[in-house]
Amino acid sequence: MARYARVATLAACLIFACAVADGHRWRRQADDAPKKDESLEQELCKDKDAGEWFRLLAGEGDNCRDVIQCTASGIQAIRCPAGLFFDIEKQTCDWKDAVKNCRIKNKERKIKPLLYTEEPLCQDGLLACGDSTCIERGLFCNGEKDCADGSDENSCDIDNDPNRAPPCDASQCVLPDCFCSEDGTVVPGDLPPKDVPQMITITFDDAINNNNIELYKEIFNGKRKNPNGCDIKATFFVSHKYTNYSAVQETHRKGHEIAVHSITHNDDERFWSNASVDDWGKEMAGMRVIIEKFSNITDNSVVGVRAPYLRVGGNNQFTMMEEQAFLYDSTITAPLSNPPLWPYTMYFRMPHRCHGNLQSCPTRSHAVWEMVMNELDRREDPSNDEYLPGCAMVDSCSNILTGDQFYNFLNHNFDRHYDQNRAPLGLYFHAAWLRNNPEFLEAFLYWIDEILSSHNDVYFVTMTQVIQWIQNPRTITEAKNFEPWREKCAVEGYQACWVPHSCKLTSKEVPGETINLQTCVRCPVNYPWLNDPTGDGRY
């Protein structure tokens, strides 16, 4: 998304109602203009945060494209490109349909708690709200407004939450239950990188159905083998609507990992940022119930979570994961870095900043693993090209236009991991990107085959298998007999059912729709949804 159009330094705006002039300098008027300019500039900027963009005029059209900012050298203005509006909350230009705050001039001003004062305002165990009222420390940043002014929930990032997780303490964080390092780059077990098998995790998001089943069969055809002789494996983050659960059952039978990606895939990104613990439970634990029942998965292997749109749900999401016994999340993105980061547990502070616009990262300690999504480097020539921001999902790397570019991109990012600290390389896809671009798929398969034929220390494994290795690090030599990587090594036999039940179902939770659910087990009464994940009509 283009962030901004032309930027202009503005000496001052002489009247509040003036329009932002398409990136041109506002002109000072003669005579006493400088004094007026100064006082007006002070009035405009008196309550604005550093770097904050705001509107002079609220409303649709050009008013929603134009914003200004107070800087040390004066006021600056921007106008979003045609087709885009400025989102005051996100502080960036976005598609018109996505911006709902054109009639708001400023970001909401939030009262901050009085956490740091010259003299203590409260006794031990208590902290002060913005109005100096003292409440229990544990009530701050718990998702509920306990201060009368709501200030206990207004300073809750990873640096300010009074109940935040402590920095990594390697003496307290010990494998197999805990793993952390100060900057996230340390190899588990302190193994030399040259002795570490390079793990690659391929993941696919969203429904498994007739649109992508053949693609998955082509990639995971039983002929592509890891150095231990086992089939290469992947992880599928499955959302509910339009999923063929007989295909999920077959994918699981073949040894791939099934994880959850929500029931509704709610398309309002803010929902995921602000959802309650109960909302997260209905979406993710409910999705696990649906997968386990209609794909007949009984081995308690559905333990992973990825939020739609990679919108992290803060402490609420991770509290739900603890309560529902999920093993890991794979939603948090780490900014492009060299060397890349290893997965870590959330008992201690994240080893990187919370990356992304308006992301809500967890701040407290949680008994959950984070399969962090390292951003990929999309530069064609890293030695010469100027800096480009990284990308987490492969299909969001918008400058990949040809198969050759994709092949070079894969090789460069593989080398970044392999030649440095051997942190797992994550390749995260939506199936349509490969299915709709045969040239990309051809390059991808060629690259996988080339890596497998030229390296005896590279394994395509599931997310859970990565965690199993971190908990019990093994050298390249030992990895060939590492038991967790030999489960469902090369699966033979037949799928559970050749012709699944095709269930035409409705639900009062999804009014007006009849949805087809395919499964090898008996059809339910209703289409499974948030309040009725088993589909038996008991809400």
mmCIF file of C-alpha atoms in Angstrom, residues 139-485:
data_model
loop_
_atom_site.group_PDB
_atom_site.id
_atom_site.type_symbol
_atom_site.label_atom_id
_atom_site.label_comp_id
_atom_site.label_asym_id
_atom_site.label_seq_id
_atom_site.Cartn_x
_atom_site.Cartn_y
_atom_site.Cartn_z
ATOM 1 C CA LEU A 139 -5.851 -4.648 36.979
ATOM 2 C CA PHE A 140 -3.722 -2.624 34.577
ATOM 3 C CA CYS A 141 -3.779 -3.836 30.962
ATOM 4 C CA ASN A 142 -6.097 -6.772 31.672
ATOM 5 C CA GLY A 143 -8.507 -5.876 28.877
ATOM 6 C CA GLU A 144 -11.099 -4.284 31.153
ATOM 7 C CA LYS A 145 -11.365 -0.610 32.123
ATOM 8 C CA ASP A 146 -11.057 -0.529 35.904
ATOM 9 C CA CYS A 147 -10.099 3.155 36.236
ATOM 10 C CA ALA A 148 -12.999 5.595 35.998
ATOM 11 C CA ASP A 149 -11.154 7.370 33.158
ATOM 12 C CA GLY A 150 -10.156 4.093 31.454
ATOM 13 C CA SER A 151 -6.491 5.039 31.726
ATOM 14 C CA ASP A 152 -5.471 1.595 33.042
ATOM 15 C CA GLU A 153 -5.922 0.267 29.470
ATOM 16 C CA ASN A 154 -4.276 3.172 27.631
ATOM 17 C CA SER A 155 -0.585 2.460 28.130
ATOM 18 C CA CYS A 156 -0.290 -1.238 27.448
ATOM 19 C CA ASP A 157 2.412 -1.861 24.878
ATOM 20 C CA ILE A 158 5.359 -4.146 25.523
ATOM 21 C CA ASP A 159 7.374 -1.259 27.013
ATOM 22 C CA ASN A 160 4.700 0.195 29.331
ATOM 23 C CA ASP A 161 2.425 -2.594 30.586
ATOM 24 C CA PRO A 162 3.144 -2.667 34.354
ATOM 25 C CA ASN A 163 2.576 -6.429 34.267
ATOM 26 C CA ARG A 164 4.704 -7.066 31.185
ATOM 27 C CA ALA A 165 6.812 -10.175 30.730
ATOM 28 C CA PRO A 166 10.402 -9.819 31.970
ATOM 29 C CA PRO A 167 13.416 -9.825 29.631
ATOM 30 C CA CYS A 168 14.853 -13.205 28.708
ATOM 31 C CA ASP A 169 16.621 -14.925 31.604
ATOM 32 C CA ALA A 170 18.481 -17.945 30.241
ATOM 33 C CA SER A 171 19.087 -19.265 33.757
ATOM 34 C CA GLN A 172 15.321 -19.521 34.299
ATOM 35 C CA CYS A 173 14.251 -20.365 30.742
ATOM 36 C CA VAL A 174 15.436 -23.922 30.194
ATOM 37 C CA LEU A 175 14.599 -26.508 27.525
ATOM 38 C CA PRO A 176 12.424 -28.420 26.862
ATOM 39 C CA ASP A 177 9.695 -26.177 28.302
ATOM 40 C CA CYS A 178 11.153 -22.728 27.675
ATOM 41 C CA PHE A 179 13.417 -21.155 25.070
ATOM 42 C CA CYS A 180 14.455 -17.522 24.680
ATOM 43 C CA SER A 181 17.431 -15.349 23.825
ATOM 44 C CA GLU A 182 17.963 -11.638 24.154
ATOM 45 C CA ASP A 183 17.893 -10.906 20.422
ATOM 46 C CA GLY A 184 16.155 -14.094 19.245
ATOM 47 C CA THR A 185 19.037 -15.299 17.082
ATOM 48 C CA VAL A 186 20.720 -17.857 19.394
ATOM 49 C CA VAL A 187 20.647 -21.500 18.257
ATOM 50 C CA PRO A 188 18.822 -23.850 20.691
ATOM 51 C CA GLY A 189 21.157 -26.071 22.689
ATOM 52 C CA ASP A 190 24.048 -23.757 21.742
ATOM 53 C CA LEU A 191 24.831 -26.018 18.796
ATOM 54 C CA PRO A 192 27.223 -24.623 16.174
ATOM 55 C CA PRO A 193 25.102 -23.590 13.153
ATOM 56 C CA LYS A 194 27.090 -25.929 10.876
ATOM 57 C CA ASP A 195 25.776 -28.880 12.913
ATOM 58 C CA VAL A 196 22.117 -27.792 12.774
ATOM 59 C CA PRO A 197 19.741 -29.297 10.193
ATOM 60 C CA GLN A 198 18.141 -26.525 8.160
ATOM 61 C CA MET A 199 14.393 -26.780 8.702
ATOM 62 C CA ILE A 200 11.942 -25.368 6.144
ATOM 63 C CA THR A 201 8.263 -24.937 6.998
ATOM 64 C CA ILE A 202 5.780 -24.701 4.134
ATOM 65 C CA THR A 203 2.342 -23.527 5.255
ATOM 66 C CA PHE A 204 -0.952 -22.878 3.501
ATOM 67 C CA ASP A 205 -3.818 -20.784 4.901
ATOM 68 C CA ASP A 206 -7.618 -21.047 4.477
ATOM 69 C CA ALA A 207 -10.006 -23.743 3.240
ATOM 70 C CA ILE A 208 -8.883 -27.081 1.817
ATOM 71 C CA ASN A 209 -11.237 -27.984 -1.024
ATOM 72 C CA ASN A 210 -11.476 -28.901 -4.707
ATOM 73 C CA ASN A 211 -9.797 -25.605 -5.656
ATOM 74 C CA ASN A 212 -6.457 -26.672 -4.187
ATOM 75 C CA ILE A 213 -6.489 -30.428 -3.456
ATOM 76 C CA GLU A 214 -4.764 -31.272 -6.754
ATOM 77 C CA LEU A 215 -2.121 -28.591 -6.122
ATOM 78 C CA TYR A 216 -1.278 -30.145 -2.761
ATOM 79 C CA LYS A 217 -1.100 -33.604 -4.331
ATOM 80 C CA GLU A 218 1.360 -32.292 -6.930
ATOM 81 C CA ILE A 219 3.660 -30.725 -4.342
ATOM 82 C CA PHE A 220 3.453 -33.576 -1.811
ATOM 83 C CA ASN A 221 3.476 -36.459 -4.264
ATOM 84 C CA GLY A 222 5.291 -39.015 -2.108
ATOM 85 C CA LYS A 223 8.428 -38.779 -4.260
ATOM 86 C CA ARG A 224 9.963 -35.770 -2.532
ATOM 87 C CA LYS A 225 11.899 -37.140 0.458
ATOM 88 C CA ASN A 226 13.798 -35.589 3.345
ATOM 89 C CA PRO A 227 17.324 -36.896 4.075
ATOM 90 C CA ASN A 228 15.832 -39.402 6.574
ATOM 91 C CA GLY A 229 13.817 -41.036 3.786
ATOM 92 C CA CYS A 230 10.474 -39.601 4.948
ATOM 93 C CA ASP A 231 8.077 -37.608 2.792
ATOM 94 C CA ILE A 232 8.372 -33.835 3.017
ATOM 95 C CA LYS A 233 5.658 -32.363 5.239
ATOM 96 C CA ALA A 234 3.682 -29.102 5.523
ATOM 97 C CA THR A 235 1.321 -27.334 7.915
ATOM 98 C CA PHE A 236 -2.204 -26.275 6.894
ATOM 99 C CA PHE A 237 -3.969 -23.483 8.802
ATOM 100 C CA VAL A 238 -7.571 -24.335 8.001
ATOM 101 C CA SER A 239 -10.563 -21.973 8.049
ATOM 102 C CA HIS A 240 -14.049 -23.446 8.130
ATOM 103 C CA LYS A 241 -16.289 -22.178 5.346
ATOM 104 C CA TYR A 242 -16.056 -24.249 2.132
ATOM 105 C CA THR A 243 -13.555 -26.703 3.626
ATOM 106 C CA ASN A 244 -13.809 -30.327 2.496
ATOM 107 C CA TYR A 245 -13.240 -32.255 5.713
ATOM 108 C CA SER A 246 -12.680 -35.575 3.968
ATOM 109 C CA ALA A 247 -9.699 -33.893 2.248
ATOM 110 C CA VAL A 248 -8.494 -32.563 5.624
ATOM 111 C CA GLN A 249 -8.719 -36.127 6.979
ATOM 112 C CA GLU A 250 -6.629 -37.433 4.080
ATOM 113 C CA THR A 251 -4.080 -34.620 4.466
ATOM 114 C CA HIS A 252 -3.704 -35.524 8.153
ATOM 115 C CA ARG A 253 -3.444 -39.243 7.333
ATOM 116 C CA LYS A 254 -0.500 -38.467 5.044
ATOM 117 C CA GLY A 255 1.377 -36.925 7.989
ATOM 118 C CA HIS A 256 0.849 -33.224 7.345
ATOM 119 C CA GLU A 257 -0.076 -30.984 10.247
ATOM 120 C CA ILE A 258 -3.551 -29.482 10.555
ATOM 121 C CA ALA A 259 -3.838 -26.223 12.520
ATOM 122 C CA VAL A 260 -6.637 -23.693 12.987
ATOM 123 C CA HIS A 261 -7.281 -20.426 11.137
ATOM 124 C CA SER A 262 -10.728 -19.592 12.652
ATOM 125 C CA ILE A 263 -14.341 -20.469 11.896
ATOM 126 C CA THR A 264 -15.578 -17.204 10.391
ATOM 127 C CA HIS A 265 -12.370 -15.661 8.985
ATOM 128 C CA ASN A 266 -14.020 -12.349 9.967
ATOM 129 C CA ASP A 267 -12.973 -9.815 7.331
ATOM 130 C CA ASP A 268 -12.871 -6.891 9.779
ATOM 131 C CA GLU A 269 -9.203 -6.849 10.807
ATOM 132 C CA ARG A 270 -10.053 -4.782 13.890
ATOM 133 C CA PHE A 271 -12.190 -7.651 15.169
ATOM 134 C CA TRP A 272 -9.103 -9.810 15.632
ATOM 135 C CA SER A 273 -7.122 -7.017 17.289
ATOM 136 C CA ASN A 274 -9.881 -6.345 19.825
ATOM 137 C CA ALA A 275 -11.586 -9.738 20.259
ATOM 138 C CA SER A 276 -12.224 -10.948 23.802
ATOM 139 C CA VAL A 277 -10.839 -14.182 25.251
ATOM 140 C CA ASP A 278 -14.288 -15.699 24.696
ATOM 141 C CA ASP A 279 -14.389 -14.528 21.055
ATOM 142 C CA TRP A 280 -10.988 -16.097 20.426
ATOM 143 C CA GLY A 281 -12.124 -19.316 22.111
ATOM 144 C CA LYS A 282 -15.224 -19.607 19.945
ATOM 145 C CA GLU A 283 -13.226 -18.955 16.774
ATOM 146 C CA MET A 284 -10.166 -21.125 17.402
ATOM 147 C CA ALA A 285 -11.149 -23.784 19.940
ATOM 148 C CA GLY A 286 -14.461 -24.051 18.079
ATOM 149 C CA MET A 287 -12.573 -24.577 14.820
ATOM 150 C CA ARG A 288 -10.575 -27.359 16.449
ATOM 151 C CA VAL A 289 -13.827 -29.051 17.509
ATOM 152 C CA ILE A 290 -15.078 -28.879 13.899
ATOM 153 C CA ILE A 291 -11.819 -30.224 12.454
ATOM 154 C CA GLU A 292 -11.541 -33.065 14.950
ATOM 155 C CA LYS A 293 -15.170 -34.152 14.536
ATOM 156 C CA PHE A 294 -15.638 -33.891 10.779
ATOM 157 C CA SER A 295 -12.094 -34.962 9.821
ATOM 158 C CA ASN A 296 -12.095 -37.712 12.459
ATOM 159 C CA ILE A 297 -8.786 -36.517 13.950
ATOM 160 C CA THR A 298 -8.430 -38.131 17.370
ATOM 161 C CA ASP A 299 -4.707 -37.831 18.191
ATOM 162 C CA ASN A 300 -4.795 -34.348 19.795
ATOM 163 C CA SER A 301 -2.479 -33.060 17.055
ATOM 164 C CA VAL A 302 -4.426 -29.866 16.239
ATOM 165 C CA VAL A 303 -2.343 -27.535 18.404
ATOM 166 C CA GLY A 304 -1.449 -24.518 16.232
ATOM 167 C CA VAL A 305 -3.153 -21.158 15.617
ATOM 168 C CA ARG A 306 -2.789 -18.473 12.970
ATOM 169 C CA ALA A 307 -5.058 -15.425 13.040
ATOM 170 C CA PRO A 308 -6.702 -14.196 9.818
ATOM 171 C CA TYR A 309 -4.888 -11.316 8.127
ATOM 172 C CA LEU A 310 -2.036 -11.930 10.589
ATOM 173 C CA ARG A 311 -3.856 -9.684 13.092
ATOM 174 C CA VAL A 312 -2.429 -10.566 16.487
ATOM 175 C CA GLY A 313 -4.995 -10.579 19.315
ATOM 176 C CA GLY A 314 -2.739 -9.401 22.139
ATOM 177 C CA ASN A 315 -2.988 -10.934 25.586
ATOM 178 C CA ASN A 316 -6.570 -12.083 24.948
ATOM 179 C CA GLN A 317 -5.507 -14.376 22.120
ATOM 180 C CA PHE A 318 -2.659 -15.905 24.102
ATOM 181 C CA THR A 319 -4.717 -16.251 27.278
ATOM 182 C CA MET A 320 -7.244 -18.232 25.229
ATOM 183 C CA MET A 321 -4.451 -20.411 23.843
ATOM 184 C CA GLU A 322 -3.230 -21.230 27.350
ATOM 185 C CA GLU A 323 -6.745 -22.005 28.553
ATOM 186 C CA GLN A 324 -7.488 -24.192 25.518
ATOM 187 C CA ALA A 325 -4.097 -25.983 25.558
ATOM 188 C CA PHE A 326 -2.865 -24.807 22.150
ATOM 189 C CA LEU A 327 0.876 -25.372 21.763
ATOM 190 C CA TYR A 328 1.897 -22.549 19.444
ATOM 191 C CA ASP A 329 0.878 -19.442 17.535
ATOM 192 C CA SER A 330 2.209 -18.454 14.124
ATOM 193 C CA THR A 331 0.825 -14.954 13.624
ATOM 194 C CA ILE A 332 3.487 -12.580 14.943
ATOM 195 C CA THR A 333 5.795 -11.176 12.264
ATOM 196 C CA ALA A 334 9.404 -10.238 12.955
ATOM 197 C CA PRO A 335 10.883 -7.413 10.840
ATOM 198 C CA LEU A 336 13.396 -8.442 8.203
ATOM 199 C CA SER A 337 16.695 -9.066 9.992
ATOM 200 C CA ASN A 338 20.022 -10.782 9.528
ATOM 201 C CA PRO A 339 20.442 -13.221 11.059
ATOM 202 C CA PRO A 340 16.776 -14.290 11.232
ATOM 203 C CA LEU A 341 15.012 -15.243 14.473
ATOM 204 C CA TRP A 342 14.430 -18.637 16.014
ATOM 205 C CA PRO A 343 10.996 -19.528 17.458
ATOM 206 C CA TYR A 344 10.639 -18.696 21.146
ATOM 207 C CA THR A 345 8.329 -19.183 24.110
ATOM 208 C CA MET A 346 6.193 -16.314 25.396
ATOM 209 C CA TYR A 347 7.176 -16.685 29.064
ATOM 210 C CA PHE A 348 9.619 -13.833 28.516
ATOM 211 C CA ARG A 349 9.559 -10.608 26.503
ATOM 212 C CA MET A 350 9.484 -10.921 22.701
ATOM 213 C CA PRO A 351 13.003 -10.429 21.298
ATOM 214 C CA HIS A 352 11.812 -7.995 18.603
ATOM 215 C CA ARG A 353 9.444 -5.058 18.258
ATOM 216 C CA CYS A 354 5.735 -5.485 17.595
ATOM 217 C CA HIS A 355 5.784 -5.217 13.800
ATOM 218 C CA GLY A 356 2.939 -3.860 11.671
ATOM 219 C CA ASN A 357 0.315 -1.114 11.646
ATOM 220 C CA LEU A 358 -1.880 -1.118 14.771
ATOM 221 C CA GLN A 359 -0.785 -4.617 15.768
ATOM 222 C CA SER A 360 -1.744 -5.777 19.248
ATOM 223 C CA CYS A 361 1.096 -7.996 20.424
ATOM 224 C CA PRO A 362 0.944 -9.827 23.765
ATOM 225 C CA THR A 363 2.812 -8.135 26.599
ATOM 226 C CA ARG A 364 2.435 -10.613 29.477
ATOM 227 C CA SER A 365 3.940 -14.044 30.097
ATOM 228 C CA HIS A 366 2.136 -16.911 28.367
ATOM 229 C CA ALA A 367 2.849 -20.644 28.272
ATOM 230 C CA VAL A 368 2.757 -20.686 24.460
ATOM 231 C CA TRP A 369 5.374 -21.128 21.743
ATOM 232 C CA GLU A 370 5.647 -18.478 19.039
ATOM 233 C CA MET A 371 6.528 -19.800 15.597
ATOM 234 C CA VAL A 372 7.568 -16.318 14.594
ATOM 235 C CA MET A 373 7.113 -15.352 10.948
ATOM 236 C CA ASN A 374 10.476 -13.983 9.816
ATOM 237 C CA GLU A 375 10.001 -11.488 7.018
ATOM 238 C CA LEU A 376 11.575 -12.507 3.722
ATOM 239 C CA ASP A 377 14.017 -10.360 1.760
ATOM 240 C CA ARG A 378 12.468 -9.614 -1.642
ATOM 241 C CA ARG A 379 15.366 -7.712 -3.206
ATOM 242 C CA GLU A 380 16.516 -9.217 -6.504
ATOM 243 C CA ASP A 381 20.126 -8.227 -5.934
ATOM 244 C CA PRO A 382 20.718 -7.838 -2.165
ATOM 245 C CA SER A 383 24.276 -6.681 -2.727
ATOM 246 C CA ASN A 384 23.245 -3.662 -4.823
ATOM 247 C CA ASP A 385 19.523 -2.994 -4.525
ATOM 248 C CA GLU A 386 18.299 -0.306 -2.176
ATOM 249 C CA TYR A 387 16.455 -1.360 0.962
ATOM 250 C CA LEU A 388 12.949 -2.754 0.492
ATOM 251 C CA PRO A 389 10.679 -3.697 3.406
ATOM 252 C CA GLY A 390 10.356 -7.423 3.925
ATOM 253 C CA CYS A 391 7.233 -9.509 3.389
ATOM 254 C CA ALA A 392 5.841 -12.316 5.560
ATOM 255 C CA MET A 393 3.456 -14.187 3.241
ATOM 256 C CA VAL A 394 5.193 -15.124 -0.012
ATOM 257 C CA ASP A 395 2.195 -13.933 -2.038
ATOM 258 C CA SER A 396 2.498 -10.476 -0.463
ATOM 259 C CA CYS A 397 5.963 -10.036 -2.013
ATOM 260 C CA SER A 398 4.479 -7.964 -4.810
ATOM 261 C CA ASN A 399 7.663 -7.498 -6.823
ATOM 262 C CA ILE A 400 7.862 -11.221 -7.710
ATOM 263 C CA LEU A 401 6.585 -11.223 -11.292
ATOM 264 C CA THR A 402 8.316 -14.152 -13.020
ATOM 265 C CA GLY A 403 9.339 -17.700 -12.230
ATOM 266 C CA ASP A 404 13.012 -16.765 -12.469
ATOM 267 C CA GLN A 405 12.534 -13.978 -9.925
ATOM 268 C CA PHE A 406 10.758 -16.408 -7.586
ATOM 269 C CA TYR A 407 13.545 -18.983 -7.937
ATOM 270 C CA ASN A 408 16.205 -16.360 -7.141
ATOM 271 C CA PHE A 409 14.094 -15.086 -4.221
ATOM 272 C CA LEU A 410 13.898 -18.607 -2.745
ATOM 273 C CA ASN A 411 17.620 -19.178 -3.115
ATOM 274 C CA HIS A 412 18.569 -15.841 -1.559
ATOM 275 C CA ASN A 413 16.351 -16.345 1.481
ATOM 276 C CA PHE A 414 17.474 -19.946 1.883
ATOM 277 C CA ASP A 415 21.108 -18.761 1.917
ATOM 278 C CA ARG A 416 20.285 -16.069 4.521
ATOM 279 C CA HIS A 417 19.145 -18.779 6.916
ATOM 280 C CA TYR A 418 21.519 -21.589 5.932
ATOM 281 C CA ASP A 419 24.698 -19.484 5.940
ATOM 282 C CA GLN A 420 23.935 -17.695 9.214
ATOM 283 C CA ASN A 421 22.197 -19.279 12.210
ATOM 284 C CA ARG A 422 20.044 -21.944 10.496
ATOM 285 C CA ALA A 423 16.816 -20.507 11.965
ATOM 286 C CA PRO A 424 13.848 -22.294 10.344
ATOM 287 C CA LEU A 425 12.932 -20.833 6.950
ATOM 288 C CA GLY A 426 9.179 -20.222 6.717
ATOM 289 C CA LEU A 427 7.485 -20.163 3.300
ATOM 290 C CA TYR A 428 3.886 -19.100 3.892
ATOM 291 C CA PHE A 429 1.352 -19.258 1.051
ATOM 292 C CA HIS A 430 -2.245 -18.947 0.002
ATOM 293 C CA ALA A 431 -2.777 -21.769 -2.476
ATOM 294 C CA ALA A 432 -4.332 -19.542 -5.160
ATOM 295 C CA TRP A 433 -1.024 -17.713 -5.676
ATOM 296 C CA LEU A 434 0.674 -20.898 -6.843
ATOM 297 C CA ARG A 435 -2.399 -22.359 -8.537
ATOM 298 C CA ASN A 436 -3.039 -19.236 -10.612
ATOM 299 C CA ASN A 437 0.623 -18.776 -11.586
ATOM 300 C CA PRO A 438 1.930 -22.003 -13.161
ATOM 301 C CA GLU A 439 5.322 -20.368 -13.702
ATOM 302 C CA PHE A 440 5.666 -19.782 -9.942
ATOM 303 C CA LEU A 441 4.610 -23.344 -9.151
ATOM 304 C CA GLU A 442 7.105 -24.762 -11.637
ATOM 305 C CA ALA A 443 9.904 -22.666 -10.123
ATOM 306 C CA PHE A 444 8.875 -23.704 -6.610
ATOM 307 C CA LEU A 445 8.883 -27.427 -7.379
ATOM 308 C CA TYR A 446 12.189 -27.142 -9.238
ATOM 309 C CA TRP A 447 13.689 -25.341 -6.239
ATOM 310 C CA ILE A 448 12.431 -27.944 -3.719
ATOM 311 C CA ASP A 449 13.845 -30.786 -5.838
ATOM 312 C CA GLU A 450 17.162 -28.981 -6.249
ATOM 313 C CA ILE A 451 17.493 -28.315 -2.503
ATOM 314 C CA LEU A 452 16.698 -31.937 -1.625
ATOM 315 C CA SER A 453 19.130 -33.335 -4.193
ATOM 316 C CA SER A 454 22.005 -31.017 -3.263
ATOM 317 C CA HIS A 455 21.701 -30.972 0.559
ATOM 318 C CA ASN A 456 21.693 -33.849 3.033
ATOM 319 C CA ASP A 457 20.957 -31.506 5.942
ATOM 320 C CA VAL A 458 17.699 -29.795 4.849
ATOM 321 C CA TYR A 459 14.302 -31.004 6.074
ATOM 322 C CA PHE A 460 10.818 -29.848 5.059
ATOM 323 C CA VAL A 461 8.923 -30.353 8.308
ATOM 324 C CA THR A 462 5.777 -29.250 10.138
ATOM 325 C CA MET A 463 5.633 -26.486 12.707
ATOM 326 C CA THR A 464 5.181 -28.963 15.550
ATOM 327 C CA GLN A 465 8.212 -30.926 14.319
ATOM 328 C CA VAL A 466 10.303 -27.732 14.525
ATOM 329 C CA ILE A 467 9.258 -27.275 18.151
ATOM 330 C CA GLN A 468 10.048 -30.930 18.877
ATOM 331 C CA TRP A 469 13.559 -30.382 17.535
ATOM 332 C CA ILE A 470 14.055 -27.155 19.540
ATOM 333 C CA GLN A 471 12.966 -28.965 22.704
ATOM 334 C CA ASN A 472 15.488 -31.728 21.999
ATOM 335 C CA PRO A 473 18.183 -30.364 19.634
ATOM 336 C CA ARG A 474 19.878 -32.950 17.444
ATOM 337 C CA THR A 475 22.857 -32.620 15.110
ATOM 338 C CA ILE A 476 22.602 -33.254 11.371
ATOM 339 C CA THR A 477 23.872 -36.810 11.879
ATOM 340 C CA GLU A 478 21.422 -37.513 14.689
ATOM 341 C CA ALA A 479 18.489 -35.933 12.808
ATOM 342 C CA LYS A 480 18.240 -38.893 10.430
ATOM 343 C CA ASN A 481 17.026 -41.030 13.307
ATOM 344 C CA PHE A 482 15.172 -38.303 15.212
ATOM 345 C CA GLU A 483 11.987 -40.149 16.150
ATOM 346 C CA PRO A 484 9.478 -37.225 16.018
ATOM 347 C CA TRP A 485 10.518 -36.652 12.387
#
